[in-house]
Amino acid sequence: MASAAANDDFFLKDPRELFMLFSGGEITLEKPKPDPVPEPVKDTVNLSVKSSSPGQTVLTNHPSLLDNVKLFGNNLFGGKQGSKDPNLMCIKTSVTLVRSNFRGLDVGNVFSDILELGQELIGNQVTLQLVSNDVDPATGSGKLSGKVTFEHWTKPRNLLRSTPFEFNMDFYVPKNFGTPGAILVFNGHNNLDVPILSTITTEFKITDAHVVMPDKNVIGFFCNSWVFASDMDKDGRLFFANKLYTPASTPAGLKKLRANELKEIQGDGTGERKEWDRIYDYDVYNDLGKPDDPRPTLGGSKEYPYPRRCRTGRKLNPDGKTETRLAGSLANNYIPRDEQFDEVKKSGFLGNSLKGKKHQNVASLFVHEQDFESFDHVRELYVPVGEESSVEEVINNQQQPFELIRQFVKASGDNKNAFKYPMPRLIAVNKDAWTQDTEFARQVLAGMNPLLIETLKEFPLKRPSAVTAEIVEPQLEGLTIGEALAKKRLFVLDYHDRLLGYIQRINDLKTSQAYASWTLFYLTKDGTLKPICIELALPGKDGGKPTFRVFLHGREKDTKDWAWELAKAHVLSNDAAFHQVISHWLRTHAAIEPFIIATNRQLSIMHPVHKALVSHYKNTMDINQAARKSLINAGGIVETTFTPQKYSMEISSKVYAGWRFIDQALPNDLLKRGMAVRDPSAPHGLKLVIEDYPYAKDGLDLWAAIRAWVKDHIDIFYADDKAVKADEELQNWWTDARTKGHADITEGWILADSKDNLVQIITTIAWVASCHHAAVNFGQYLYAGFMPNHPSMTRKLIPEEGTPEWDALQLNPEKYMLSMLANAVQSKLNITTIEILSTHASNEEYLGERPAGWTDDERVKAAFKKFSTRIEEISALIKSRNKDPANKNRLGAVKVPYELLQPKSGPGLTNKGIPNSVSI
């Protein structure tokens, strides 16, 4: 029996060896000389494959392959031998692909090479055909070339690293064939079902292709898509050239193919989705709970409206309501294969998850108790700044996505800092600055949730309240409340109306205790906010009037008022829960997924709007399906670590009932919250009420840049509003997104009936996926990595004076406060999670960037280059703003500049960078 010797690189020198090794057969091999290890980037196999007969190199007897030929027409051009036939022309074609390797812990893919060899030996091969822009009268579709085989498929490769292979082919077709506008790839390999390993797949990813015409004109194909075996994808995969066409401008030979592909992607709404499916469809969130621990179905009802997720088609549980859960921690919810993390992203995500888990586990060695004893006790979770060479090293170390590996390799057995959490920059310069009231107020404008502050529009409040003019006016620098309102100097962070209806249910859980908070701020003469008072409300018994407690800011400068500190903690706990499930999850992750589904269902990859948006969708569906498994599910991380617990997602549904698409545009959001007023003389036509509002200031510049680029892009393809209305794909897309993806929301939409509206729609989606998400996601570890600064959980109410609990607070206030907040287990779970969520991948694509070869349209590239230049200018502008001492809200007492909307970043925990998409 042949034997296979493994080397350190897991190279498969001759796949036939392993094929015979596992099949038990005998084979005589002429051992080739070992090939050198390929270079990291340019690992290619160059093959010149010429037809033995013109237009047809290899034809197998596989029925589905022949059906495929019939589908596009039987016109296999050629028929004369050789390349000297004067009636034929040679079209040179190169295809670059990556064969499947280890995917996470999917051991089955190790054996795919063996399976592919067996398929090749019996004539089941991979073939390519060219499809012309010109119509074949016999079929009504583009003329079709003969098939050319990908020869030498089993060339040695690295099983641990994606290795691109380049195949070069010559096609001989009649001179009147026309210009190829598509290629058809057929994977003749079949999969193999193995009981222990499940299905061994023979998939491969085509990254790009190039067709060179006799006149040297090059036609590019930007593919980046997986092709499955013939028993999974019987009709092959069609890839269109990297050209952009509206439906009306599509070459005649491609029109039917364009429509057929969209129909295939839409599916018929039935059946359970399989890994090899490329179907995008909608479903409700009925997979968060389980029969013995149910949660409401979110979406599809007036009581629980919600955006739709990707349909998996899995069976329902016996209760007839909840979708069956996946078996095994490594199993993923169905999403189309092209929506899954690529190799670099997946390995980085897994690596960071393991690193965070190690932090969580090893931190337990240093913090044993259920509750923290003091703030210094919490700080033991982190590598001390004094044991780093500098604060800069703290920052630099956080930028290494695999810092765990570095520490693991270098750490000695007695290194007490090995695997500790990285020190949050919030406490790296001054460990106590976070406690200041000015910093508490500043983070409302420049923290991880700067989207909720709004101007106070009237006083007294229309609802019952214990806040009076006597409480407020002494702190207004001599102004009356009426004058402060007129000057727009009073602001609120209002969780009273948003949360009061759930407070009793939350408190009845006993494991967490909460109030509905209402916090009043005043804009001082120096442009900074100061908190005036905090009102905490509990619902009245049996539907009666709420009860209130009001806490005042700063009674005595030299004495810390610990009741006030506890009130701030309850406000921040309200804010943390609202931030995570609404500002972050609902308004970005959940809200964007229906647009991803609609775009793929209704817009051809050739559509200019598809091209504009696709980079803003990268990785979103994969991170969302992962969230449904472990983050937002029943008993998941959110329910374990945030105060609303099992009601977290239900609350997000109630908030979604008021979600309006038009309000997701930054200018409209600022106007609605009263944080800006219209002013034609001001930049972007808006004047900020608080001039030094970092999120809004930087955000408006970015919004304007995105909108200018989108307008330039749309102007290329649409001459007027009539052209927009006439675009059937475009109209179907926006109807699908509104009436199916966000079916529960019927108000607050604009129609795609004009160029300006279309620009606004695309800009809003791009803004939410990039800038909005970056602003609420990548600062999580910065601001909540040190739990007391932004606690996610409160487990006690504030004691009343004269009670034993009050005495315990006065005796040891830090210990009492920490006993009120998340315990050590909850804290470490949350810190671990937000460390992962705040970390950039090494191959992140940032705002103003696109992958190489993303378009061949010079007009589109010129418009995007202009946009990229503007993003670089905004980046420099943000740096200058952060250096200006007049901008006091950008730095604060913690000495951390506001960089969450700084467009570019390196990998790791950087507290800045705007990826194009909701990628984590």
Coordinates of C-alpha atoms in Angstrom, one line a residue, residues 16 19 96 189 221 386 405 455 492 561 563 628 647 815 843:
R16 CA -3.4 9.7 -5.1
F19 CA -6.7 8.4 -1.8
T96 CA -7.9 32.2 -10.3
H189 CA -16.9 16.7 -8.6
F221 CA -14.6 39.1 -13.8
G386 CA 3.1 50.5 35.7
I405 CA -0.2 34.1 21.4
T455 CA -32.9 68.8 24.0
V492 CA -32.0 65.0 28.8
D561 CA -22.1 61.8 47.6
A563 CA -26.1 58.1 46.7
R628 CA -28.7 34.4 17.5
Y647 CA -36.8 41.0 28.5
K815 CA -17.8 47.6 48.3
N843 CA -8.1 42.3 6.7

